[in-house]
């Protein structure tokens, strides 16, 4: 192991935090969290204040069409992501990240001085320059931010850490929006207050950044390519080498396309459709921000402390459902002659439906977003991680630019904002389906996640006995048709199951098993060719360092008791000697998918049933015998069948 790899490994905690909020008390996470929180908040104090001025005081602040002010400012802000993300990714891989963060925060102070001059002296051109400069600030910090997390968090903490960062970001958007709106609403002196507060927050952010711990550069000898075009192409090619990571980038970029349509149109939607003033804009943004923040935080609980891509289809379904309903909820609304405030807005029941749609749409977007970020970080090569994040930022920016252009074009063509939301909701369903067909793992994990959260409540014991990396052989009792799904849903690493070919062919489940790389097997008497092929494939998996699970009984129990373990496990470890880990499923006997009574899927027990997975410590392969394994699995299971 190189010295750099040693330094990186030492950053990982010996014992991961059991609660994601505990990270906020630890130096490896807290200063970084508050630095990005303050930066995101400051962006939105400025952007929202400028957007409000350009929308509600257009004559004095730019003279543009109020319905396109938000999309135009949003498009200008993300343009630097297209131009400079490739360079930012290289810098984040080449230089130590706490140093880079301090440089970025120094630039924020300088940029805020330019913006302050624009607000105080009402120089609109300076404010547009300021939008672009703050876009540059965010472009430089993006790869640093998301490449920092995998260096300081374990894989078990990535979902929770990303959830906190995303929750913090959208909370900062909410608070920044509210503060920017409140400050700019002050007669005559509002813009000056925005300038002063933004500058103060930039300085505080720089102070907090000084406490971020050292984060060694993975490639300090990297030669920076300053040509953004060629380097952007290189970064996209690097990301494309890992199919799952690349399509996660596409999915994440689509989310930003989807979200930017709503975030940049709230001022126009509030004024032109709902007849609301600045208070209503702030209320809608608050609902959206709280919703996505709640979704991000809930991902940790719903994922079972692992990177759970099964939440991505769940999020996509909710995003489409509530975007389409937002159209139906708002299409019949007619704004009054005068703009109403938040209190009057909430007196109307149809407005409550609009509010609920926005909140739930955002919450499901959180379920969609966090697993994709965690997946990118977990499966990216650490030497290229920042550049892959940069590739993600480039795609995000391109998608948001296209979103701004599309929104402006459709609105100019005569679509109303509710109709635009309907179009985007339908597009979301089509794009999500396309991504899930390209990467069946998302749908497969979704089916597993739905199973273990609909039919069962699973108590997991001994998960720490599964190694974070390296090959091992799991041995488990066989109680039902969904044993593999339950085990796979509990263990964070991909598990390659070996199962009877008849179970492998069960409709619907076959899609899950095939996508998960399951190995169908038959007895030598039934199909000797399939048997040999199965052992060869198991050997390939183990030599590649993967986790393999077998059910050595060779059949699903029809009486609740363990059948004798066969000798296949010995043949496996004779070919490739790996640790063997005994496990036991408890509580599945008598459930809907078991053979209680002789035939499966007859008895209704199983919905919300309590079951358990108990995992023993690894055994050395030389100490393994089928009889000893059977005794241990029986002991782990106990009397709870």
Coordinates of C-alpha atoms in Angstrom, one line a residue:
X1 CA 0.0 0.0 0.0
X2 CA 1.3 3.4 -0.9
X3 CA 1.8 6.2 1.6
X4 CA -1.1 8.1 0.1
X5 CA -3.4 5.1 0.3
X6 CA -2.3 4.6 3.9
X7 CA -3.2 8.2 4.7
X8 CA -6.5 7.8 3.1
X9 CA -7.3 4.6 4.9
X10 CA -6.5 6.2 8.2
X11 CA -9.2 8.8 7.6
X12 CA -11.9 6.1 7.8
X13 CA -13.4 5.8 11.3
X14 CA -12.7 2.7 13.2
X15 CA -16.4 2.5 14.2
X16 CA -18.8 4.2 11.9
X17 CA -21.4 6.5 13.4
X18 CA -24.6 4.7 14.3
X19 CA -26.7 7.8 13.8
X20 CA -26.1 10.1 10.9
X21 CA -26.7 13.2 13.1
X22 CA -23.8 12.1 15.3
X23 CA -21.5 13.2 12.3
X24 CA -22.5 16.8 13.1
X25 CA -20.5 16.5 16.3
X26 CA -17.3 15.2 14.7
X27 CA -14.5 17.3 13.2
X28 CA -14.2 15.0 10.2
X29 CA -17.7 16.2 9.1
X30 CA -19.0 19.2 11.0
X31 CA -16.7 22.0 9.7
X32 CA -17.1 20.8 6.1
X33 CA -20.9 20.6 6.6
X34 CA -21.2 24.2 7.9
X35 CA -18.8 25.5 5.3
X36 CA -21.0 24.2 2.5
X37 CA -24.1 25.2 4.4
X38 CA -23.0 28.8 4.6
X39 CA -21.9 28.9 1.0
X40 CA -25.2 27.5 -0.3
X41 CA -27.1 29.9 1.9
X42 CA -25.1 32.9 0.7
X43 CA -25.7 31.9 -3.0
X44 CA -29.4 32.0 -2.4
X45 CA -29.6 35.2 -0.4
X46 CA -28.0 36.9 -3.3
X47 CA -29.8 35.1 -6.2
X48 CA -33.2 35.3 -4.7
X49 CA -32.9 39.0 -3.7
X50 CA -31.8 39.7 -7.3
X51 CA -34.6 37.6 -8.8
X52 CA -37.2 39.3 -6.7
X53 CA -36.0 42.7 -7.7
X54 CA -35.9 41.7 -11.4
X55 CA -39.4 40.2 -11.1
X56 CA -41.3 42.6 -9.0
X57 CA -39.3 45.8 -9.7
X58 CA -38.4 45.0 -13.3
X59 CA -38.3 48.6 -14.4
X60 CA -35.5 49.6 -12.1
X61 CA -33.6 46.3 -12.0
X62 CA -33.0 45.1 -15.5
X63 CA -36.3 45.7 -17.3
X64 CA -36.8 42.0 -18.3
X65 CA -39.9 40.0 -18.6
X66 CA -40.8 38.8 -15.0
X67 CA -41.6 35.3 -16.2
X68 CA -38.1 34.6 -17.5
X69 CA -36.1 36.5 -14.9
X70 CA -35.7 33.4 -12.7
X71 CA -34.7 31.0 -15.6
X72 CA -32.3 33.6 -17.0
X73 CA -30.5 34.2 -13.7
X74 CA -30.5 30.4 -13.0
X75 CA -29.0 29.7 -16.5
X76 CA -26.3 32.3 -16.0
X77 CA -25.4 30.8 -12.6
X78 CA -24.8 27.3 -13.9
X79 CA -22.9 28.3 -17.1
X80 CA -19.5 28.1 -15.2
X81 CA -20.3 24.5 -14.4
X82 CA -20.1 23.8 -18.2
X83 CA -17.0 25.8 -18.7
X84 CA -14.8 25.1 -15.7
X85 CA -16.0 21.8 -14.0
X86 CA -13.3 19.8 -15.8
X87 CA -10.6 22.0 -14.4
X88 CA -12.1 22.0 -11.0
X89 CA -12.2 18.2 -11.0
X90 CA -8.5 18.0 -11.8
X91 CA -7.6 20.5 -9.1
X92 CA -9.6 18.5 -6.5
X93 CA -7.7 15.3 -7.4
X94 CA -4.3 17.1 -7.5
X95 CA -4.4 19.3 -4.3
X96 CA -5.3 18.7 -0.7
X97 CA -9.0 19.5 -0.2
X98 CA -8.9 21.7 2.9
X99 CA -6.4 23.9 1.2
X100 CA -8.6 24.2 -1.9
X101 CA -11.7 24.9 0.3
X102 CA -9.9 27.8 1.9
X103 CA -9.0 29.2 -1.5
X104 CA -12.6 28.9 -2.7
X105 CA -13.9 30.7 0.4
X106 CA -11.3 33.6 -0.2
X107 CA -12.7 33.9 -3.7
X108 CA -16.3 34.1 -2.3
X109 CA -15.3 37.1 -0.2
X110 CA -13.9 38.8 -3.3
X111 CA -16.9 38.0 -5.4
X112 CA -19.3 39.3 -2.7
X113 CA -17.5 42.6 -2.7
X114 CA -18.4 42.9 -6.4
X115 CA -22.0 42.0 -5.7
X116 CA -22.2 44.4 -2.8
X117 CA -21.2 47.3 -5.2
X118 CA -23.9 46.2 -7.6
X119 CA -26.6 46.3 -4.9
X120 CA -25.5 49.5 -3.2
X121 CA -25.1 51.6 -6.3
X122 CA -27.8 49.7 -8.3
X123 CA -25.5 48.6 -11.1
X124 CA -27.4 45.8 -12.6
X125 CA -24.6 44.7 -14.9
X126 CA -22.4 44.0 -11.8
X127 CA -25.1 41.8 -10.3
X128 CA -25.2 39.7 -13.5
X129 CA -21.4 39.5 -13.3
X130 CA -21.9 38.5 -9.7
X131 CA -24.2 35.7 -10.6
X132 CA -21.6 34.3 -13.0
X133 CA -18.8 34.6 -10.4
X134 CA -20.8 32.8 -7.7
X135 CA -21.4 30.1 -10.3
X136 CA -17.6 29.9 -10.6
X137 CA -17.4 29.6 -6.8
X138 CA -19.8 26.7 -6.7
X139 CA -18.1 25.1 -9.7
X140 CA -14.8 25.0 -7.9
X141 CA -16.2 23.7 -4.7
X142 CA -18.5 21.0 -6.2
X143 CA -15.8 18.3 -6.9
X144 CA -14.1 19.0 -3.6
X145 CA -17.3 18.6 -1.7
X146 CA -18.4 15.3 -3.0
X147 CA -14.9 13.8 -3.2
X148 CA -14.2 14.8 0.4
X149 CA -17.0 12.6 1.8
X150 CA -15.7 9.2 0.8
X151 CA -12.3 10.0 2.3
X152 CA -13.8 10.7 5.7
X153 CA -16.9 8.5 5.8
X154 CA -17.2 4.7 5.7
X155 CA -19.4 3.1 3.1
X156 CA -22.0 2.5 5.8
X157 CA -22.0 6.3 6.5
X158 CA -22.1 7.5 2.8
X159 CA -25.9 7.5 2.5
X160 CA -26.4 9.3 5.8
X161 CA -23.6 11.8 5.2
X162 CA -24.9 12.6 1.7
X163 CA -28.4 12.9 3.1
X164 CA -27.2 15.4 5.7
X165 CA -25.3 17.4 3.0
X166 CA -28.3 17.5 0.7
X167 CA -30.6 18.3 3.6
X168 CA -28.2 21.0 4.7
X169 CA -28.0 22.4 1.2
X170 CA -31.7 22.7 0.7
X171 CA -32.2 24.0 4.3
X172 CA -29.6 26.7 3.4
X173 CA -31.5 27.4 0.2
X174 CA -34.7 27.8 2.2
X175 CA -33.1 30.1 4.9
X176 CA -31.1 32.0 2.3
X177 CA -34.2 32.5 0.2
X178 CA -36.3 33.7 3.2
X179 CA -33.5 36.0 4.4
X180 CA -32.9 37.4 1.0
X181 CA -36.6 38.0 0.5
X182 CA -37.0 39.6 3.9
X183 CA -34.0 41.9 3.4
X184 CA -34.7 43.0 -0.1
X185 CA -38.3 43.8 0.9
X186 CA -37.2 46.6 3.2
X187 CA -38.0 49.9 1.5
X188 CA -35.1 51.7 -0.1
X189 CA -32.4 50.1 2.1
X190 CA -33.1 46.4 1.4
X191 CA -30.5 45.9 -1.4
X192 CA -27.8 47.5 0.9
X193 CA -28.7 45.0 3.7
X194 CA -28.4 42.1 1.3
X195 CA -24.9 43.3 0.3
X196 CA -23.7 43.6 3.9
X197 CA -25.2 40.3 5.2
X198 CA -23.8 38.4 2.2
X199 CA -20.3 39.7 2.8
X200 CA -20.5 38.9 6.5
X201 CA -21.6 35.3 5.8
X202 CA -18.8 34.9 3.3
X203 CA -16.3 35.9 6.0
X204 CA -17.8 33.5 8.6
X205 CA -17.6 30.7 6.0
X206 CA -13.9 31.3 5.5
X207 CA -13.3 31.1 9.3
X208 CA -15.2 27.8 9.6
X209 CA -13.3 26.4 6.6
X210 CA -10.1 26.8 8.6
X211 CA -11.2 23.9 10.8
X212 CA -11.7 21.3 8.0
X213 CA -9.2 18.4 8.5
X214 CA -6.5 17.5 6.1
X215 CA -7.7 15.4 3.1
X216 CA -4.7 14.1 1.1
X217 CA -4.8 14.4 -2.7
X218 CA -5.2 11.1 -4.4
X219 CA -3.0 12.2 -7.4
X220 CA -0.6 15.0 -6.4
X221 CA 1.5 14.4 -9.5
X222 CA -1.5 15.0 -11.8
X223 CA -0.7 17.3 -14.7
X224 CA -3.5 19.7 -15.1
X225 CA -5.0 20.1 -18.6
X226 CA -6.3 23.6 -18.8
X227 CA -8.3 23.1 -22.0
X228 CA -11.8 22.7 -20.7
X229 CA -13.1 21.1 -24.0
X230 CA -10.6 18.2 -24.2
X231 CA -10.6 17.7 -20.4
X232 CA -14.4 17.6 -20.3
X233 CA -14.4 14.9 -22.9
X234 CA -11.7 13.0 -21.0
X235 CA -13.8 13.2 -17.8
X236 CA -16.9 11.9 -19.5
X237 CA -14.9 9.0 -20.9
X238 CA -13.5 8.2 -17.5
X239 CA -17.0 8.2 -16.0
X240 CA -18.3 6.1 -19.0
X241 CA -15.9 3.3 -18.2
X242 CA -18.1 2.3 -15.2
X243 CA -21.6 1.7 -16.7
X244 CA -23.5 2.0 -13.4
X245 CA -21.6 5.1 -12.3
X246 CA -22.2 6.8 -15.7
X247 CA -25.9 6.1 -15.8
X248 CA -26.1 7.3 -12.1
X249 CA -24.6 10.6 -13.4
X250 CA -27.3 10.7 -16.1
X251 CA -30.0 10.1 -13.5
X252 CA -28.6 12.7 -11.2
X253 CA -28.4 15.3 -14.0
X254 CA -31.9 14.6 -15.0
X255 CA -32.9 15.3 -11.4
X256 CA -31.3 18.8 -11.7
X257 CA -33.1 19.3 -15.1
X258 CA -36.4 18.4 -13.3
X259 CA -35.8 20.4 -10.2
X260 CA -34.4 23.5 -11.9
X261 CA -37.7 23.8 -13.9
X262 CA -39.5 24.3 -10.6
X263 CA -36.9 26.2 -8.6
X264 CA -36.4 28.8 -11.3
X265 CA -40.1 29.3 -12.0
X266 CA -41.5 29.8 -8.5
X267 CA -41.6 33.6 -8.7
X268 CA -43.5 33.5 -12.0
X269 CA -45.8 30.6 -10.8
X270 CA -46.6 32.5 -7.6
X271 CA -47.4 35.8 -9.4
X272 CA -49.0 34.7 -12.6
X273 CA -50.8 31.5 -11.6
X274 CA -51.4 31.8 -7.9
X275 CA -51.7 35.6 -7.6
X276 CA -49.2 35.6 -4.7
X277 CA -46.7 38.2 -3.7
X278 CA -43.1 37.6 -2.4
X279 CA -44.4 35.9 0.7
X280 CA -46.0 33.2 -1.4
X281 CA -42.8 32.7 -3.4
X282 CA -40.9 32.2 -0.1
X283 CA -43.6 29.8 1.2
X284 CA -43.4 27.7 -2.0
X285 CA -39.6 27.5 -1.8
X286 CA -39.9 26.7 1.9
X287 CA -42.2 23.8 1.2
X288 CA -39.9 22.6 -1.6
X289 CA -36.8 22.9 0.4
X290 CA -38.2 21.2 3.5
X291 CA -39.6 18.4 1.4
X292 CA -36.4 17.6 -0.3
X293 CA -34.4 17.9 2.9
X294 CA -36.8 15.5 4.7
X295 CA -36.5 13.1 1.8
X296 CA -32.7 13.2 2.0
X297 CA -32.6 12.6 5.7
X298 CA -35.2 9.7 5.5
X299 CA -32.9 7.9 3.0
X300 CA -30.6 6.9 5.8
X301 CA -33.4 5.2 7.7
X302 CA -35.1 3.7 4.6
X303 CA -31.9 2.4 3.2
X304 CA -30.9 0.5 6.3
X305 CA -27.5 2.3 6.6
X306 CA -26.3 1.3 3.1
X307 CA -26.2 2.5 -0.4
X308 CA -29.7 1.5 -1.5
X309 CA -30.4 2.2 -5.2
X310 CA -33.8 0.6 -4.8
X311 CA -35.0 4.0 -3.5
X312 CA -34.3 5.6 -6.9
X313 CA -37.3 4.1 -8.7
X314 CA -39.4 4.8 -5.6
X315 CA -38.4 8.5 -5.8
X316 CA -39.0 8.6 -9.6
X317 CA -42.6 7.3 -9.2
X318 CA -43.4 10.0 -6.6
X319 CA -41.8 12.8 -8.7
X320 CA -44.0 12.0 -11.7
X321 CA -47.2 11.4 -9.7
X322 CA -47.1 14.8 -7.9
X323 CA -45.7 16.8 -10.8
X324 CA -48.7 15.6 -12.9
X325 CA -51.1 16.3 -10.0
X326 CA -49.6 19.8 -9.6
X327 CA -50.9 20.6 -13.1
X328 CA -54.4 19.4 -12.2
X329 CA -54.3 21.2 -8.9
X330 CA -53.3 24.6 -10.4
X331 CA -54.8 24.7 -13.9
X332 CA -58.2 26.1 -12.8
X333 CA -56.8 28.7 -10.4
X334 CA -57.4 32.4 -11.3
X335 CA -55.3 35.1 -9.7
X336 CA -57.2 38.1 -8.3
X337 CA -56.7 41.7 -9.2
X338 CA -54.3 42.3 -6.3
X339 CA -51.5 40.0 -5.1
X340 CA -52.1 38.0 -1.9
X341 CA -49.8 37.2 0.9
X342 CA -49.0 33.8 2.5
X343 CA -51.8 34.0 5.1
X344 CA -54.5 34.6 2.4
X345 CA -53.0 32.0 0.2
X346 CA -53.4 29.3 2.9
X347 CA -57.1 30.2 3.4
X348 CA -57.9 28.5 0.1
X349 CA -58.2 24.7 0.1
X350 CA -57.1 24.4 -3.6
X351 CA -53.9 26.2 -2.6
X352 CA -53.3 23.5 0.0
X353 CA -53.4 20.8 -2.7
X354 CA -50.8 22.8 -4.6
X355 CA -48.6 23.1 -1.5
X356 CA -48.9 19.4 -0.8
X357 CA -47.9 18.5 -4.3
X358 CA -44.8 20.6 -4.2
X359 CA -43.8 19.3 -0.8
X360 CA -44.3 15.6 -1.8
X361 CA -42.7 16.1 -5.2
X362 CA -39.6 17.4 -3.4
X363 CA -39.5 14.7 -0.8
X364 CA -39.5 12.0 -3.5
X365 CA -36.8 13.9 -5.3
X366 CA -34.7 13.5 -2.1
X367 CA -35.3 9.7 -2.3
X368 CA -34.1 9.8 -5.9
X369 CA -31.0 12.0 -5.3
X370 CA -29.2 10.7 -2.3
X371 CA -28.7 7.1 -3.4
X372 CA -27.3 8.3 -6.7
X373 CA -24.7 10.5 -5.1
X374 CA -23.7 7.7 -2.7
X375 CA -23.5 5.2 -5.5
X376 CA -21.2 7.5 -7.5
X377 CA -18.9 8.0 -4.6
X378 CA -18.9 4.3 -3.5
X379 CA -18.2 2.8 -6.9
X380 CA -15.9 5.4 -8.4
X381 CA -12.1 4.8 -8.6
X382 CA -10.7 7.0 -5.8
X383 CA -7.9 8.3 -8.1
X384 CA -10.5 9.7 -10.5
X385 CA -13.3 10.4 -8.0
X386 CA -13.2 14.2 -8.2
X387 CA -13.0 14.2 -11.9
X388 CA -16.0 11.9 -12.1
X389 CA -17.8 14.3 -9.8
X390 CA -16.7 17.1 -12.2
X391 CA -18.2 15.1 -15.1
X392 CA -21.4 14.9 -13.1
X393 CA -21.3 18.7 -12.6
X394 CA -20.8 19.2 -16.3
X395 CA -23.8 17.0 -17.1
X396 CA -25.8 18.7 -14.4
X397 CA -25.0 22.1 -15.9
X398 CA -25.8 21.0 -19.4
X399 CA -29.1 19.5 -18.4
X400 CA -30.0 22.7 -16.5
X401 CA -29.0 24.9 -19.4
X402 CA -31.2 22.8 -21.6
X403 CA -34.0 23.0 -19.0
X404 CA -33.7 26.8 -19.0
X405 CA -33.8 27.0 -22.8
X406 CA -36.7 24.5 -23.0
X407 CA -38.7 26.2 -20.3
X408 CA -38.2 29.7 -21.9
X409 CA -39.1 28.3 -25.4
X410 CA -42.2 26.5 -24.2
X411 CA -43.4 29.5 -22.2
X412 CA -42.8 31.8 -25.2
X413 CA -44.7 29.3 -27.4
X414 CA -47.8 29.7 -25.2
X415 CA -47.6 27.0 -22.6
X416 CA -48.7 28.0 -19.1
X417 CA -46.5 27.1 -16.1
X418 CA -48.9 24.4 -15.0
X419 CA -48.7 22.9 -18.5
X420 CA -44.9 23.0 -18.3
X421 CA -45.0 21.1 -15.1
X422 CA -47.2 18.5 -16.7
X423 CA -44.8 18.1 -19.6
X424 CA -41.9 17.7 -17.2
X425 CA -43.7 15.1 -15.1
X426 CA -44.4 13.0 -18.2
X427 CA -40.9 13.4 -19.3
X428 CA -39.7 12.2 -15.9
X429 CA -41.6 9.0 -16.3
X430 CA -40.1 8.3 -19.7
X431 CA -36.5 9.2 -18.7
X432 CA -36.6 7.2 -15.5
X433 CA -38.0 4.2 -17.3
X434 CA -35.2 4.5 -19.9
X435 CA -32.5 4.6 -17.2
X436 CA -33.9 1.7 -15.3
X437 CA -34.1 -0.4 -18.5
X438 CA -30.4 0.4 -19.1
X439 CA -29.4 -0.5 -15.5
X440 CA -31.8 -3.2 -14.3
X441 CA -30.1 -3.1 -10.9
X442 CA -32.2 -0.1 -9.9
X443 CA -35.5 -2.0 -10.6
X444 CA -34.1 -5.2 -9.1
X445 CA -33.2 -3.4 -5.8
X446 CA -36.5 -1.6 -5.8
X447 CA -38.4 -4.9 -5.9
X448 CA -36.2 -6.2 -3.1
X449 CA -36.7 -3.0 -1.1
X450 CA -40.5 -3.2 -1.6
X451 CA -40.6 -6.8 -0.5
X452 CA -38.7 -6.4 2.8
X453 CA -40.6 -3.2 3.6
X454 CA -44.1 -4.5 2.6
X455 CA -44.1 -8.1 3.8
X456 CA -41.6 -8.1 6.6
X457 CA -39.9 -6.1 9.3
X458 CA -36.3 -7.4 9.4
X459 CA -34.1 -7.4 12.5
X460 CA -30.5 -7.7 11.4
X461 CA -27.8 -9.0 13.7
X462 CA -24.1 -9.4 13.0
X463 CA -23.9 -7.4 9.8
X464 CA -20.5 -6.2 10.9
X465 CA -19.3 -9.8 10.3
X466 CA -19.6 -9.3 6.5
X467 CA -16.2 -7.9 5.3
X468 CA -16.3 -4.5 3.5
X469 CA -14.2 -6.0 0.7
X470 CA -12.8 -9.4 -0.4
X471 CA -14.4 -12.7 -1.1
X472 CA -16.4 -14.8 1.3
X473 CA -18.9 -17.6 1.2
X474 CA -22.3 -17.1 3.0
X475 CA -24.1 -20.2 4.1
X476 CA -27.8 -19.9 5.1
X477 CA -30.9 -22.1 5.8
X478 CA -33.6 -22.2 3.1
X479 CA -37.1 -21.4 4.3
X480 CA -38.9 -19.6 1.5
X481 CA -38.9 -18.5 -2.1
X482 CA -37.7 -15.0 -1.1
X483 CA -34.8 -16.0 1.2
X484 CA -32.3 -14.6 -1.4
X485 CA -34.2 -11.3 -1.6
X486 CA -34.3 -10.9 2.2
X487 CA -30.6 -11.6 2.5
X488 CA -29.6 -9.4 -0.4
X489 CA -31.8 -6.6 0.9
X490 CA -30.0 -6.7 4.3
X491 CA -26.4 -6.9 3.2
X492 CA -24.8 -3.7 1.7
X493 CA -22.5 -5.5 -0.7
X494 CA -23.8 -7.2 -3.8
X495 CA -24.4 -10.9 -3.1
X496 CA -24.2 -13.6 -5.8
X497 CA -26.6 -16.3 -4.8
X498 CA -26.5 -20.0 -5.8
X499 CA -30.0 -21.5 -6.0
X500 CA -32.0 -24.3 -7.4
X501 CA -32.7 -23.7 -11.1
X502 CA -36.5 -24.2 -10.6
X503 CA -36.6 -21.4 -8.0
X504 CA -34.4 -19.3 -10.3
X505 CA -37.0 -19.6 -13.1
X506 CA -40.0 -18.3 -11.0
X507 CA -41.7 -15.5 -12.9
X508 CA -40.9 -11.9 -11.7
X509 CA -38.3 -13.3 -9.2
X510 CA -36.3 -14.5 -12.2
X511 CA -35.8 -10.8 -13.2
X512 CA -34.4 -10.1 -9.8
X513 CA -32.2 -13.2 -9.6
X514 CA -30.9 -12.7 -13.2
X515 CA -30.1 -9.1 -12.6
X516 CA -28.3 -9.9 -9.3
X517 CA -26.0 -12.4 -11.1
X518 CA -27.5 -15.4 -9.4
X519 CA -26.1 -18.8 -10.3
X520 CA -28.7 -21.5 -11.1
X521 CA -27.7 -25.0 -10.1
X522 CA -28.9 -28.5 -10.6
X523 CA -27.9 -31.9 -9.2
X524 CA -25.5 -34.1 -11.1
X525 CA -28.4 -36.5 -11.7
X526 CA -30.6 -33.7 -13.2
X527 CA -28.1 -31.8 -15.3
X528 CA -24.3 -32.4 -14.8
X529 CA -23.4 -29.7 -17.4
X530 CA -25.3 -27.0 -15.4
X531 CA -23.7 -28.2 -12.2
X532 CA -20.2 -27.8 -13.6
X533 CA -21.0 -24.5 -15.1
X534 CA -22.4 -23.3 -11.7
X535 CA -19.1 -24.3 -9.9
X536 CA -17.1 -22.5 -12.5
X537 CA -19.1 -19.4 -12.2
X538 CA -18.9 -19.5 -8.4
X539 CA -15.2 -19.8 -8.7
X540 CA -15.0 -16.8 -10.9
X541 CA -17.0 -14.7 -8.5
X542 CA -14.8 -15.7 -5.5
X543 CA -11.6 -15.1 -7.3
X544 CA -12.9 -11.6 -8.3
X545 CA -13.4 -10.8 -4.5
X546 CA -17.1 -11.0 -4.5
X547 CA -19.6 -12.3 -1.9
X548 CA -21.4 -15.6 -2.8
X549 CA -24.3 -17.2 -0.8
X550 CA -25.4 -20.8 -1.0
X551 CA -28.3 -22.7 0.6
X552 CA -26.6 -26.0 1.3
X553 CA -29.8 -27.9 2.1
X554 CA -30.5 -27.9 -1.7
X555 CA -34.2 -27.3 -1.2
X556 CA -36.8 -25.2 0.6
X557 CA -37.9 -26.8 3.8
X558 CA -41.5 -28.2 3.8
X559 CA -41.6 -28.9 7.6
X560 CA -39.8 -25.9 9.1
X561 CA -36.7 -28.0 10.0
X562 CA -33.2 -28.0 8.5
X563 CA -32.5 -30.7 5.9
X564 CA -28.9 -32.2 5.9
X565 CA -26.3 -29.8 4.4
X566 CA -24.8 -31.2 1.2
X567 CA -21.1 -31.2 0.4
X568 CA -21.2 -28.5 -2.3
X569 CA -19.7 -26.0 0.1
X570 CA -16.6 -28.2 0.5
X571 CA -16.2 -28.4 -3.3
X572 CA -16.4 -24.6 -3.5
X573 CA -13.7 -23.9 -0.9
X574 CA -11.5 -26.6 -2.2
X575 CA -11.3 -24.7 -5.5
X576 CA -11.0 -21.2 -3.9
X577 CA -10.3 -21.1 -0.1
X578 CA -12.3 -18.2 1.3
X579 CA -13.8 -17.4 4.7
X580 CA -17.2 -19.1 5.3
X581 CA -19.8 -17.2 7.2
X582 CA -22.8 -19.1 8.7
X583 CA -26.2 -17.2 8.8
X584 CA -29.7 -18.0 9.8
X585 CA -33.1 -16.7 8.7
X586 CA -35.7 -16.7 11.5
X587 CA -39.4 -16.2 11.4
X588 CA -40.0 -17.0 7.7
X589 CA -41.6 -20.4 8.3
X590 CA -45.4 -20.1 7.9
X591 CA -45.1 -16.8 5.9
X592 CA -46.8 -16.3 2.6
X593 CA -43.7 -17.4 0.6
X594 CA -42.9 -20.5 2.6
X595 CA -44.1 -24.0 2.1
X596 CA -46.0 -24.2 5.3
X597 CA -48.9 -26.6 4.7
X598 CA -47.1 -28.1 1.6
X599 CA -47.7 -25.3 -0.9
X600 CA -46.2 -21.8 -1.0
X601 CA -48.2 -18.5 -1.5
X602 CA -51.4 -19.8 0.1
X603 CA -51.4 -18.4 3.6
X604 CA -51.8 -14.7 4.2
X605 CA -49.4 -14.5 7.2
X606 CA -46.4 -12.5 6.2
X607 CA -47.6 -8.9 5.7
X608 CA -45.5 -6.8 8.2
X609 CA -44.3 -10.0 9.9
X610 CA -41.2 -9.8 12.2
X611 CA -38.3 -11.8 10.8
X612 CA -34.6 -11.8 11.6
X613 CA -31.3 -12.4 9.9
X614 CA -28.5 -13.5 12.2
X615 CA -24.9 -13.6 10.9
X616 CA -22.0 -15.4 12.7
X617 CA -18.3 -14.6 12.5
X618 CA -16.3 -15.9 9.6
X619 CA -14.9 -19.5 9.8
X620 CA -11.5 -20.4 8.4
X621 CA -12.1 -22.7 5.4
X622 CA -10.0 -25.5 6.9
X623 CA -12.4 -25.8 9.8
X624 CA -15.5 -26.2 7.7
X625 CA -17.6 -29.4 7.5
X626 CA -21.2 -29.6 6.4
X627 CA -22.2 -31.1 9.7
X628 CA -20.5 -28.3 11.7
X629 CA -22.1 -25.7 9.5
X630 CA -25.6 -27.2 10.0
X631 CA -25.2 -27.3 13.7
X632 CA -24.1 -23.6 13.8
X633 CA -27.0 -22.5 11.5
X634 CA -29.5 -24.4 13.7
X635 CA -28.0 -22.8 16.7
X636 CA -28.2 -19.3 15.2
X637 CA -31.8 -19.9 14.2
X638 CA -32.9 -21.3 17.6
X639 CA -36.5 -22.1 18.1
X640 CA -37.8 -19.2 16.0
X641 CA -38.4 -20.9 12.7

